[in-house]
């Protein structure tokens, strides 16, 4: 018999039209959403250095969701930040429209094998869901160190009428936030190029 050590990892409440802001302390005001925070370096640091920010992470790996959520609690940040053990593809469609101010997808889609393609996160249907939950003027920020993925994401978002590049084009040289994600930190240390893409929800 196998025991699931993280069966009690935090989950979103049942139901539809969930308001992430209301799940945190304070007003039901739009929150920032990180897809796949992994070991949580970005969400934890961002909440630590930006006292006005509220963030939710959706992480498919229960162990990491539980670990990072506990860390936020230990640091006294749980009123402004939570990580839920959820498949973002299933959770985002259950969120209330226009309830998210920024979506971060830091190095998503670690799926390389052909048989794993069905797991890809940034695909047309999911992009429509991100568009739906973002407030008008809200931001979609994506980073990857894989050039073909960057090109594919650009083509995907260009084909969607709900987004426009943040500046003249979607690609930006630097991360507009000062807090790197764990993968971003490693890629920088290894001297890998990082492709950063930034769009505005129209
Ligand atoms: C390459 S890691 C990047 C982790 C982190 N964002 C960073 O930049 O260091 C991709 C992360 O996305 C998570 N992930 C993959 N598919 C997901 C999904 N459908 N829903 C939520 N998380 C997912 C993985 O478990 C992993 O933590």
Coordinates of C-alpha atoms and ligand atoms in Angstrom, one line a residue:
X1 CA 0.0 0.0 0.0
X2 CA 1.4 3.4 -0.9
X3 CA 0.7 6.3 1.5
X4 CA 0.2 9.8 0.1
X5 CA 2.3 11.9 2.4
X6 CA 0.8 15.1 1.1
X7 CA -2.9 14.1 0.9
X8 CA -3.6 17.1 3.2
X9 CA -2.0 19.6 0.8
X10 CA -4.2 22.7 0.7
X11 CA -6.8 22.7 -2.0
X12 CA -9.2 25.3 -3.4
X13 CA -12.7 25.2 -2.1
X14 CA -15.2 23.3 -4.3
X15 CA -17.4 25.2 -6.7
X16 CA -17.3 27.8 -9.4
X17 CA -16.7 31.5 -9.6
X18 CA -14.0 31.4 -6.8
X19 CA -12.7 34.7 -5.7
X20 CA -9.0 34.3 -4.8
X21 CA -8.9 37.7 -3.2
X22 CA -11.7 36.7 -0.8
X23 CA -9.8 33.5 0.1
X24 CA -6.9 35.7 1.3
X25 CA -7.4 38.2 4.1
X26 CA -8.9 41.6 3.2
X27 CA -11.0 42.8 0.3
X28 CA -12.0 40.7 -2.7
X29 CA -9.6 42.7 -4.7
X30 CA -7.7 41.3 -7.7
X31 CA -4.7 39.2 -6.8
X32 CA -1.6 38.1 -8.6
X33 CA -1.5 34.5 -9.8
X34 CA 1.5 32.3 -10.3
X35 CA 1.1 29.1 -12.4
X36 CA 3.4 26.3 -11.2
X37 CA 5.5 28.1 -8.5
X38 CA 7.5 25.0 -7.9
X39 CA 9.8 25.4 -4.9
X40 CA 8.2 28.8 -4.4
X41 CA 11.2 31.2 -4.5
X42 CA 9.3 33.8 -6.5
X43 CA 6.0 33.9 -4.6
X44 CA 7.7 33.9 -1.2
X45 CA 10.3 36.6 -2.1
X46 CA 7.7 38.8 -3.9
X47 CA 5.4 38.7 -0.9
X48 CA 8.2 39.5 1.4
X49 CA 9.5 42.6 -0.3
X50 CA 6.2 44.0 -1.6
X51 CA 3.9 44.4 1.4
X52 CA 1.0 45.6 -0.8
X53 CA 1.0 42.5 -3.0
X54 CA -1.4 39.5 -2.6
X55 CA -0.6 36.3 -4.5
X56 CA -1.9 32.8 -5.1
X57 CA 0.1 30.0 -6.6
X58 CA -1.4 26.9 -8.3
X59 CA 1.1 24.0 -8.2
X60 CA 0.3 20.5 -9.5
X61 CA 2.9 18.8 -7.3
X62 CA 1.3 18.4 -3.9
X63 CA 4.5 18.2 -2.1
X64 CA 5.7 21.5 -3.3
X65 CA 2.3 23.2 -2.9
X66 CA 2.2 22.0 0.8
X67 CA 5.8 22.9 1.5
X68 CA 5.5 26.5 0.0
X69 CA 2.1 27.1 1.6
X70 CA 3.6 26.1 5.0
X71 CA 6.5 28.3 4.5
X72 CA 4.2 31.3 3.8
X73 CA 2.4 30.5 7.0
X74 CA 5.6 30.2 9.0
X75 CA 6.7 33.6 7.6
X76 CA 3.4 35.2 8.6
X77 CA 2.5 35.8 5.0
X78 CA -0.6 33.6 4.8
X79 CA -3.0 36.5 4.8
X80 CA -1.5 37.7 1.6
X81 CA -0.3 34.5 -0.1
X82 CA -1.3 30.9 -0.5
X83 CA -0.3 28.0 -2.7
X84 CA -2.9 25.4 -3.5
X85 CA -2.2 21.9 -4.8
X86 CA -4.2 22.2 -8.0
X87 CA -3.8 21.5 -11.7
X88 CA -4.0 25.1 -13.1
X89 CA -5.8 23.8 -16.2
X90 CA -8.7 22.7 -14.0
X91 CA -8.6 25.4 -11.4
X92 CA -8.4 28.6 -13.5
X93 CA -11.7 27.8 -15.2
X94 CA -13.3 27.9 -11.7
X95 CA -12.1 31.4 -11.0
X96 CA -14.3 34.4 -11.1
X97 CA -13.9 36.6 -14.2
X98 CA -11.7 39.7 -13.9
X99 CA -10.4 38.7 -10.5
X100 CA -6.6 38.5 -11.3
X101 CA -4.3 41.4 -11.9
X102 CA -1.2 39.6 -13.1
X103 CA -0.6 36.0 -14.3
X104 CA 3.0 34.7 -14.0
X105 CA 4.1 31.6 -15.9
X106 CA 7.7 31.3 -15.0
X107 CA 9.3 28.5 -17.0
X108 CA 6.1 26.5 -17.6
X109 CA 5.6 23.3 -19.6
X110 CA 8.5 21.1 -18.6
X111 CA 7.1 18.5 -20.9
X112 CA 9.4 17.4 -23.8
X113 CA 8.2 14.0 -24.8
X114 CA 5.6 13.7 -27.5
X115 CA 3.4 11.6 -25.2
X116 CA 3.4 14.4 -22.6
X117 CA 2.1 17.1 -25.0
X118 CA -1.3 16.7 -23.6
X119 CA 0.0 18.2 -20.4
X120 CA 1.1 21.5 -21.9
X121 CA -0.3 24.5 -20.0
X122 CA -0.1 27.3 -22.5
X123 CA -2.5 26.2 -25.2
X124 CA -5.4 28.1 -26.9
X125 CA -8.2 27.0 -24.6
X126 CA -6.2 27.8 -21.4
X127 CA -5.2 31.2 -22.8
X128 CA -8.9 32.0 -23.2
X129 CA -9.3 31.2 -19.5
X130 CA -6.4 33.4 -18.5
X131 CA -7.9 36.2 -20.6
X132 CA -11.2 35.7 -18.8
X133 CA -9.8 35.9 -15.3
X134 CA -7.5 38.8 -15.9
X135 CA -8.8 42.3 -15.3
X136 CA -8.7 44.7 -18.3
X137 CA -5.2 46.1 -18.4
X138 CA -4.0 43.1 -16.4
X139 CA -0.7 41.5 -17.3
X140 CA 0.4 38.1 -18.6
X141 CA 4.1 37.5 -18.0
X142 CA 5.9 34.4 -19.3
X143 CA 9.5 33.3 -19.1
X144 CA 11.3 30.4 -20.7
X145 CA 14.8 29.4 -21.6
X146 CA 13.7 27.4 -24.6
X147 CA 13.8 29.5 -27.8
X148 CA 11.2 27.4 -29.6
X149 CA 8.8 27.6 -26.7
X150 CA 9.2 31.4 -26.7
X151 CA 8.3 31.6 -30.4
X152 CA 5.4 29.2 -29.9
X153 CA 4.0 31.4 -27.0
X154 CA 4.4 34.5 -29.1
X155 CA 2.4 33.0 -31.9
X156 CA -0.2 31.6 -29.5
X157 CA -0.9 35.0 -27.9
X158 CA -0.7 36.9 -31.2
X159 CA -3.5 34.8 -32.5
X160 CA -5.7 35.8 -29.5
X161 CA -7.6 39.1 -29.8
X162 CA -7.7 39.6 -26.0
X163 CA -4.1 40.5 -25.6
X164 CA -1.6 43.1 -26.9
X165 CA 2.1 43.3 -26.4
X166 CA 3.1 45.3 -23.3
X167 CA 5.4 47.6 -25.3
X168 CA 6.2 47.7 -29.0
X169 CA 6.6 43.9 -28.8
X170 CA 5.9 41.2 -26.3
X171 CA 9.6 40.4 -25.7
X172 CA 11.3 42.3 -22.9
X173 CA 15.0 42.1 -22.0
X174 CA 14.7 42.2 -18.3
X175 CA 12.3 40.9 -15.6
X176 CA 10.3 43.9 -14.5
X177 CA 10.2 42.4 -11.0
X178 CA 13.3 42.2 -8.9
X179 CA 12.5 38.8 -7.6
X180 CA 13.7 35.9 -9.8
X181 CA 12.0 32.5 -9.8
X182 CA 14.2 29.5 -8.8
X183 CA 14.5 28.4 -12.4
X184 CA 15.3 31.9 -13.6
X185 CA 18.0 32.2 -10.9
X186 CA 19.6 28.9 -12.1
X187 CA 19.4 29.8 -15.8
X188 CA 21.1 33.1 -15.1
X189 CA 23.8 31.4 -13.1
X190 CA 24.3 28.9 -16.0
X191 CA 24.5 31.7 -18.5
X192 CA 21.5 30.5 -20.4
X193 CA 19.5 33.0 -22.4
X194 CA 16.0 33.8 -20.9
X195 CA 13.1 34.8 -23.1
X196 CA 10.7 37.0 -21.4
X197 CA 7.3 37.9 -22.8
X198 CA 4.8 40.4 -21.5
X199 CA 1.3 41.1 -22.7
X200 CA -1.6 43.3 -21.6
X201 CA -5.1 42.1 -21.3
X202 CA -7.1 44.4 -23.6
Ligands
LIG1 C1 10.0 24.0 -14.8 S1 9.1 24.1 -13.3 C2 9.3 25.9 -13.0 C3 9.0 26.2 -11.5 C4 9.0 27.7 -11.2 N1 8.0 28.4 -11.8 C5 10.4 28.3 -11.5 O1 10.4 29.2 -12.4 O2 11.3 28.0 -10.8 C6 7.4 24.0 -13.8 C7 6.4 24.0 -12.6 O3 5.1 23.9 -13.1 C8 4.4 22.9 -12.4 N2 3.2 22.5 -13.3 C9 3.3 21.9 -14.4 N3 2.1 21.7 -15.0 C10 1.2 22.3 -14.1 C11 -0.2 22.4 -14.0 N4 -1.0 21.9 -15.0 N5 -0.8 23.1 -13.0 C12 0.0 23.6 -12.0 N6 1.4 23.5 -12.0 C13 2.0 22.8 -13.0 C14 5.4 21.9 -12.2 O4 5.0 21.0 -11.1 C15 6.6 22.7 -11.8 O5 6.6 23.1 -10.4

